[in-house]
Amino acid sequence: GESVGLHLPTLSVQEGDNSIINCAYSNSASDYFIWYKQESGKGPQFIIDIRSNMDKRQGQRVTVLLNKTVKHLSLQIAATQPGDSAVYFCAEPAQAGTALIFGKGTTLSVSS
Amino acid sequence: SAVISQKPSRDICQRGTSLTIQCQVDSQVTMMFWYRQQPGQSLTLIATANQGSEATYESGFVIDKFPISRPNLTFSTLTVSNMSPEDSSIYLCSAFTGDSYNEQFFGPGTRLTVL
């Protein structure tokens, strides 16, 4: 069945460092992935997405890399800031245009 | 974008009682969903709230336990019935305002504690 998951439950970095958050998926037919950020007491917030016809997509300070060969994607945050402290989830649609299947989440802690 | 509000934001309830959570979107939306997030865990889909018809439940969730209403395109409710401590979770609603996942928004969640 479909599943997404993350390698590490927690990641601690210093302000200004680059952060890399990983996610593995099991369904080779998965064709769309999304990264969400959830701050304490809030709902998840869309960060960036990527389709399977791409290997890389960049946003503001964030880059998502997709390696379909090993079914792995990562979220890179450049110059990490204290405001980036949150739980990060990768997710994919259960079916096209439907609700999402979320991975387990990585808690990013940024110290200044 | 859309602003989604939920009421209540948190509640502490006694075992065996029921709680209804409201989700209000500030614009008409095509699809609405309810998720559960147990402490320190990821989000799990409970059901899709269908406007004008019965909700579509995921495996492990049943209508008798989690009745859902969606009377119009901006509002939905989720009831957690006959609560037990295992129901202690954050309950989140989400909505699509368009066709893309960057147009899916989440409410702030309702933090439920059952004693």
mmCIF file of C-alpha atoms in Angstrom:
data_model
loop_
_atom_site.group_PDB
_atom_site.id
_atom_site.type_symbol
_atom_site.label_atom_id
_atom_site.label_comp_id
_atom_site.label_asym_id
_atom_site.label_seq_id
_atom_site.Cartn_x
_atom_site.Cartn_y
_atom_site.Cartn_z
ATOM 1 C CA GLY A 1 0.000 0.000 0.000
ATOM 2 C CA GLU A 2 0.941 3.651 -0.088
ATOM 3 C CA SER A 3 3.028 5.046 2.713
ATOM 4 C CA VAL A 4 5.400 7.853 3.293
ATOM 5 C CA GLY A 5 7.798 8.102 6.140
ATOM 6 C CA LEU A 6 10.736 10.009 7.462
ATOM 7 C CA HIS A 7 14.150 8.804 8.511
ATOM 8 C CA LEU A 8 14.723 10.876 11.627
ATOM 9 C CA PRO A 9 12.186 12.090 14.159
ATOM 10 C CA THR A 10 14.283 15.069 15.300
ATOM 11 C CA LEU A 11 16.888 17.381 13.831
ATOM 12 C CA SER A 12 18.736 20.058 15.737
ATOM 13 C CA VAL A 13 20.715 22.746 13.912
ATOM 14 C CA GLN A 14 22.328 26.071 14.589
ATOM 15 C CA GLU A 15 20.887 29.238 13.140
ATOM 16 C CA GLY A 16 22.398 29.857 9.737
ATOM 17 C CA ASP A 17 23.111 26.207 9.008
ATOM 18 C CA ASN A 18 21.463 24.355 6.165
ATOM 19 C CA SER A 19 18.902 21.713 7.195
ATOM 20 C CA ILE A 20 18.074 18.541 5.345
ATOM 21 C CA ILE A 21 14.928 16.613 6.189
ATOM 22 C CA ASN A 22 14.407 13.250 4.559
ATOM 23 C CA CYS A 23 11.427 11.190 3.550
ATOM 24 C CA ALA A 24 11.107 7.723 2.042
ATOM 25 C CA TYR A 25 8.087 6.391 0.241
ATOM 26 C CA SER A 26 7.105 2.893 -0.746
ATOM 27 C CA ASN A 27 4.812 3.238 -3.756
ATOM 28 C CA SER A 28 6.825 3.469 -6.957
ATOM 29 C CA ALA A 29 3.711 4.764 -8.721
ATOM 30 C CA SER A 30 3.546 7.854 -6.499
ATOM 31 C CA ASP A 31 3.778 10.889 -8.713
ATOM 32 C CA TYR A 32 3.294 13.896 -6.482
ATOM 33 C CA PHE A 33 4.695 14.904 -3.125
ATOM 34 C CA ILE A 34 4.193 17.820 -0.818
ATOM 35 C CA TRP A 35 6.095 19.168 2.159
ATOM 36 C CA TYR A 36 4.206 20.729 5.057
ATOM 37 C CA LYS A 37 5.364 22.714 8.057
ATOM 38 C CA GLN A 38 3.411 22.511 11.303
ATOM 39 C CA GLU A 39 4.185 24.990 14.028
ATOM 40 C CA SER A 40 3.078 24.343 17.564
ATOM 41 C CA GLY A 41 -0.649 24.863 17.998
ATOM 42 C CA LYS A 42 -1.288 25.323 14.289
ATOM 43 C CA GLY A 43 -2.397 23.266 11.352
ATOM 44 C CA PRO A 44 0.037 22.158 8.641
ATOM 45 C CA GLN A 45 1.072 24.791 6.143
ATOM 46 C CA PHE A 46 2.047 24.065 2.533
ATOM 47 C CA ILE A 47 5.737 24.679 1.810
ATOM 48 C CA ILE A 48 6.550 23.220 -1.582
ATOM 49 C CA ASP A 49 5.544 20.381 -3.869
ATOM 50 C CA ILE A 50 7.161 18.313 -6.583
ATOM 51 C CA ARG A 51 5.888 16.060 -9.334
ATOM 52 C CA SER A 52 7.594 12.842 -10.323
ATOM 53 C CA ASN A 53 8.679 14.250 -13.686
ATOM 54 C CA MET A 54 11.064 16.541 -11.789
ATOM 55 C CA ASP A 55 14.182 15.801 -9.746
ATOM 56 C CA LYS A 56 14.433 19.154 -8.062
ATOM 57 C CA ARG A 57 12.301 22.151 -7.284
ATOM 58 C CA GLN A 58 13.309 25.339 -5.578
ATOM 59 C CA GLY A 59 11.362 27.852 -3.576
ATOM 60 C CA GLN A 60 12.347 30.637 -1.294
ATOM 61 C CA ARG A 61 15.156 29.181 0.871
ATOM 62 C CA VAL A 62 13.764 25.692 0.322
ATOM 63 C CA THR A 63 14.621 22.999 -2.192
ATOM 64 C CA VAL A 64 12.986 19.631 -2.614
ATOM 65 C CA LEU A 65 14.915 16.799 -4.222
ATOM 66 C CA LEU A 66 13.271 13.652 -5.527
ATOM 67 C CA ASN A 67 15.161 10.422 -6.193
ATOM 68 C CA LYS A 68 12.737 8.026 -7.783
ATOM 69 C CA THR A 69 15.307 5.271 -8.074
ATOM 70 C CA VAL A 70 15.527 4.847 -4.312
ATOM 71 C CA LYS A 71 12.084 6.336 -3.586
ATOM 72 C CA HIS A 72 13.420 9.130 -1.489
ATOM 73 C CA LEU A 73 12.787 12.831 -1.227
ATOM 74 C CA SER A 74 14.354 15.519 0.852
ATOM 75 C CA LEU A 75 13.615 19.053 1.928
ATOM 76 C CA GLN A 76 16.567 21.377 2.182
ATOM 77 C CA ILE A 77 16.254 24.619 4.089
ATOM 78 C CA ALA A 78 19.010 27.145 3.504
ATOM 79 C CA ALA A 79 20.250 29.457 6.235
ATOM 80 C CA THR A 80 17.897 27.985 8.804
ATOM 81 C CA GLN A 81 16.268 30.490 11.106
ATOM 82 C CA PRO A 82 14.631 30.113 14.531
ATOM 83 C CA GLY A 83 11.286 30.668 12.824
ATOM 84 C CA ASP A 84 11.861 27.459 10.893
ATOM 85 C CA SER A 85 11.498 25.455 14.106
ATOM 86 C CA ALA A 86 8.504 23.208 13.534
ATOM 87 C CA VAL A 87 7.472 19.693 12.583
ATOM 88 C CA TYR A 88 7.912 18.920 8.891
ATOM 89 C CA PHE A 89 5.843 16.320 7.095
ATOM 90 C CA CYS A 90 6.075 14.900 3.634
ATOM 91 C CA ALA A 91 2.751 13.860 2.179
ATOM 92 C CA GLU A 92 1.209 12.457 -0.960
ATOM 93 C CA PRO A 93 -2.365 12.257 -2.208
ATOM 94 C CA ALA A 94 -4.152 8.996 -1.523
ATOM 95 C CA GLN A 95 -5.547 9.361 -5.018
ATOM 96 C CA ALA A 96 -5.454 12.249 -7.443
ATOM 97 C CA GLY A 97 -7.391 15.177 -6.050
ATOM 98 C CA THR A 98 -8.130 13.614 -2.704
ATOM 99 C CA ALA A 99 -6.977 13.780 0.875
ATOM 100 C CA LEU A 100 -3.380 13.303 1.889
ATOM 101 C CA ILE A 101 -1.300 10.534 3.400
ATOM 102 C CA PHE A 102 1.211 12.064 5.786
ATOM 103 C CA GLY A 103 4.604 10.754 6.805
ATOM 104 C CA LYS A 104 5.623 10.529 10.434
ATOM 105 C CA GLY A 105 7.204 13.961 10.699
ATOM 106 C CA THR A 106 10.569 15.417 11.677
ATOM 107 C CA THR A 107 10.855 17.977 14.436
ATOM 108 C CA LEU A 108 13.346 20.669 13.473
ATOM 109 C CA SER A 109 14.848 22.669 16.334
ATOM 110 C CA VAL A 110 16.906 25.729 15.497
ATOM 111 C CA SER A 111 19.087 27.254 18.167
ATOM 112 C CA SER A 112 20.530 30.727 17.912
ATOM 113 C CA SER B 1 -5.968 31.573 0.211
ATOM 114 C CA ALA B 2 -8.540 30.594 2.784
ATOM 115 C CA VAL B 3 -8.915 31.090 6.480
ATOM 116 C CA ILE B 4 -10.252 28.127 8.371
ATOM 117 C CA SER B 5 -11.446 28.425 11.936
ATOM 118 C CA GLN B 6 -12.373 25.669 14.341
ATOM 119 C CA LYS B 7 -14.416 25.696 17.508
ATOM 120 C CA PRO B 8 -13.639 24.873 20.202
ATOM 121 C CA SER B 9 -9.878 25.291 20.106
ATOM 122 C CA ARG B 10 -9.554 22.857 22.982
ATOM 123 C CA ASP B 11 -11.739 20.989 25.418
ATOM 124 C CA ILE B 12 -11.516 18.569 28.293
ATOM 125 C CA CYS B 13 -14.334 16.061 28.327
ATOM 126 C CA GLN B 14 -15.520 13.206 30.453
ATOM 127 C CA ARG B 15 -15.551 9.625 29.290
ATOM 128 C CA GLY B 16 -18.819 8.636 27.642
ATOM 129 C CA THR B 17 -19.799 12.121 26.505
ATOM 130 C CA SER B 18 -19.781 13.566 22.982
ATOM 131 C CA LEU B 19 -18.211 16.681 21.534
ATOM 132 C CA THR B 20 -19.050 18.441 18.290
ATOM 133 C CA ILE B 21 -16.271 20.344 16.551
ATOM 134 C CA GLN B 22 -17.136 23.059 14.074
ATOM 135 C CA CYS B 23 -15.092 24.016 11.023
ATOM 136 C CA GLN B 24 -15.802 27.265 9.205
ATOM 137 C CA VAL B 25 -14.118 28.371 5.976
ATOM 138 C CA ASP B 26 -14.212 31.990 4.878
ATOM 139 C CA SER B 27 -14.979 31.044 1.268
ATOM 140 C CA GLN B 28 -16.780 28.296 -0.588
ATOM 141 C CA VAL B 29 -14.649 25.219 -1.046
ATOM 142 C CA THR B 30 -14.911 22.088 -3.106
ATOM 143 C CA MET B 31 -13.685 19.499 -0.641
ATOM 144 C CA MET B 32 -13.368 19.313 3.117
ATOM 145 C CA PHE B 33 -11.619 16.684 5.187
ATOM 146 C CA TRP B 34 -11.243 15.747 8.831
ATOM 147 C CA TYR B 35 -7.949 14.451 10.231
ATOM 148 C CA ARG B 36 -6.861 13.186 13.616
ATOM 149 C CA GLN B 37 -3.408 13.821 15.025
ATOM 150 C CA GLN B 38 -2.588 11.854 18.148
ATOM 151 C CA PRO B 39 0.008 13.338 20.512
ATOM 152 C CA GLY B 40 3.401 13.526 18.836
ATOM 153 C CA GLN B 41 2.133 11.680 15.787
ATOM 154 C CA SER B 42 1.324 12.384 12.180
ATOM 155 C CA LEU B 43 -2.064 13.178 10.696
ATOM 156 C CA THR B 44 -4.505 10.403 9.850
ATOM 157 C CA LEU B 45 -7.502 10.989 7.638
ATOM 158 C CA ILE B 46 -10.826 10.298 9.324
ATOM 159 C CA ALA B 47 -13.209 11.115 6.492
ATOM 160 C CA THR B 48 -14.101 13.293 3.550
ATOM 161 C CA ALA B 49 -17.010 15.575 4.341
ATOM 162 C CA ASN B 50 -19.331 15.559 1.336
ATOM 163 C CA GLN B 51 -21.714 18.442 0.848
ATOM 164 C CA GLY B 52 -25.274 17.218 0.737
ATOM 165 C CA SER B 53 -24.470 13.543 1.250
ATOM 166 C CA GLU B 54 -22.985 11.164 3.777
ATOM 167 C CA ALA B 55 -19.306 11.478 4.585
ATOM 168 C CA THR B 56 -16.808 8.976 3.198
ATOM 169 C CA TYR B 57 -14.929 7.292 6.040
ATOM 170 C CA GLU B 58 -11.484 5.780 6.020
ATOM 171 C CA SER B 59 -10.739 2.312 7.318
ATOM 172 C CA GLY B 60 -10.945 2.233 11.084
ATOM 173 C CA PHE B 61 -13.377 5.134 11.376
ATOM 174 C CA VAL B 62 -17.142 4.690 11.464
ATOM 175 C CA ILE B 63 -20.090 7.019 11.237
ATOM 176 C CA ASP B 64 -21.538 6.019 14.593
ATOM 177 C CA LYS B 65 -18.356 7.099 16.336
ATOM 178 C CA PHE B 66 -17.519 10.138 14.180
ATOM 179 C CA PRO B 67 -20.691 11.526 12.621
ATOM 180 C CA ILE B 68 -19.942 14.346 10.188
ATOM 181 C CA SER B 69 -22.163 16.966 8.684
ATOM 182 C CA ARG B 70 -21.552 19.343 5.813
ATOM 183 C CA PRO B 71 -24.663 21.408 5.228
ATOM 184 C CA ASN B 72 -23.069 23.857 2.795
ATOM 185 C CA LEU B 73 -19.830 24.733 1.007
ATOM 186 C CA THR B 74 -18.257 26.631 3.902
ATOM 187 C CA PHE B 75 -19.095 24.637 7.024
ATOM 188 C CA SER B 76 -18.669 21.165 8.494
ATOM 189 C CA THR B 77 -18.929 19.515 11.877
ATOM 190 C CA LEU B 78 -17.297 16.440 13.343
ATOM 191 C CA THR B 79 -18.752 14.793 16.430
ATOM 192 C CA VAL B 80 -16.646 12.517 18.588
ATOM 193 C CA SER B 81 -19.201 10.253 20.248
ATOM 194 C CA ASN B 82 -19.083 8.200 23.433
ATOM 195 C CA MET B 83 -15.564 9.386 24.082
ATOM 196 C CA SER B 84 -12.821 7.402 25.761
ATOM 197 C CA PRO B 85 -9.288 8.494 26.716
ATOM 198 C CA GLU B 86 -8.056 6.950 23.450
ATOM 199 C CA ASP B 87 -9.914 9.708 21.599
ATOM 200 C CA SER B 88 -7.614 12.322 23.104
ATOM 201 C CA SER B 89 -6.092 13.920 20.014
ATOM 202 C CA ILE B 90 -5.964 17.014 17.902
ATOM 203 C CA TYR B 91 -8.729 17.064 15.315
ATOM 204 C CA LEU B 92 -8.078 19.146 12.204
ATOM 205 C CA CYS B 93 -10.242 20.071 9.297
ATOM 206 C CA SER B 94 -8.889 21.004 5.917
ATOM 207 C CA ALA B 95 -10.325 22.366 2.703
ATOM 208 C CA PHE B 96 -9.459 22.721 -0.938
ATOM 209 C CA THR B 97 -10.073 26.162 -2.319
ATOM 210 C CA GLY B 98 -8.972 25.229 -5.807
ATOM 211 C CA ASP B 99 -7.549 22.369 -7.751
ATOM 212 C CA SER B 100 -4.015 22.223 -6.403
ATOM 213 C CA TYR B 101 -2.571 21.039 -3.136
ATOM 214 C CA ASN B 102 -1.019 24.449 -2.630
ATOM 215 C CA GLU B 103 -4.620 25.492 -2.339
ATOM 216 C CA GLN B 104 -5.374 23.103 0.500
ATOM 217 C CA PHE B 105 -5.523 24.754 3.865
ATOM 218 C CA PHE B 106 -5.799 23.456 7.385
ATOM 219 C CA GLY B 107 -7.584 24.749 10.407
ATOM 220 C CA PRO B 108 -5.654 25.291 13.654
ATOM 221 C CA GLY B 109 -7.032 22.115 15.174
ATOM 222 C CA THR B 110 -9.133 21.241 18.199
ATOM 223 C CA ARG B 111 -7.172 19.748 21.065
ATOM 224 C CA LEU B 112 -9.366 17.211 22.847
ATOM 225 C CA THR B 113 -8.532 15.613 26.166
ATOM 226 C CA VAL B 114 -10.784 12.867 27.478
ATOM 227 C CA LEU B 115 -10.578 11.998 31.150
#
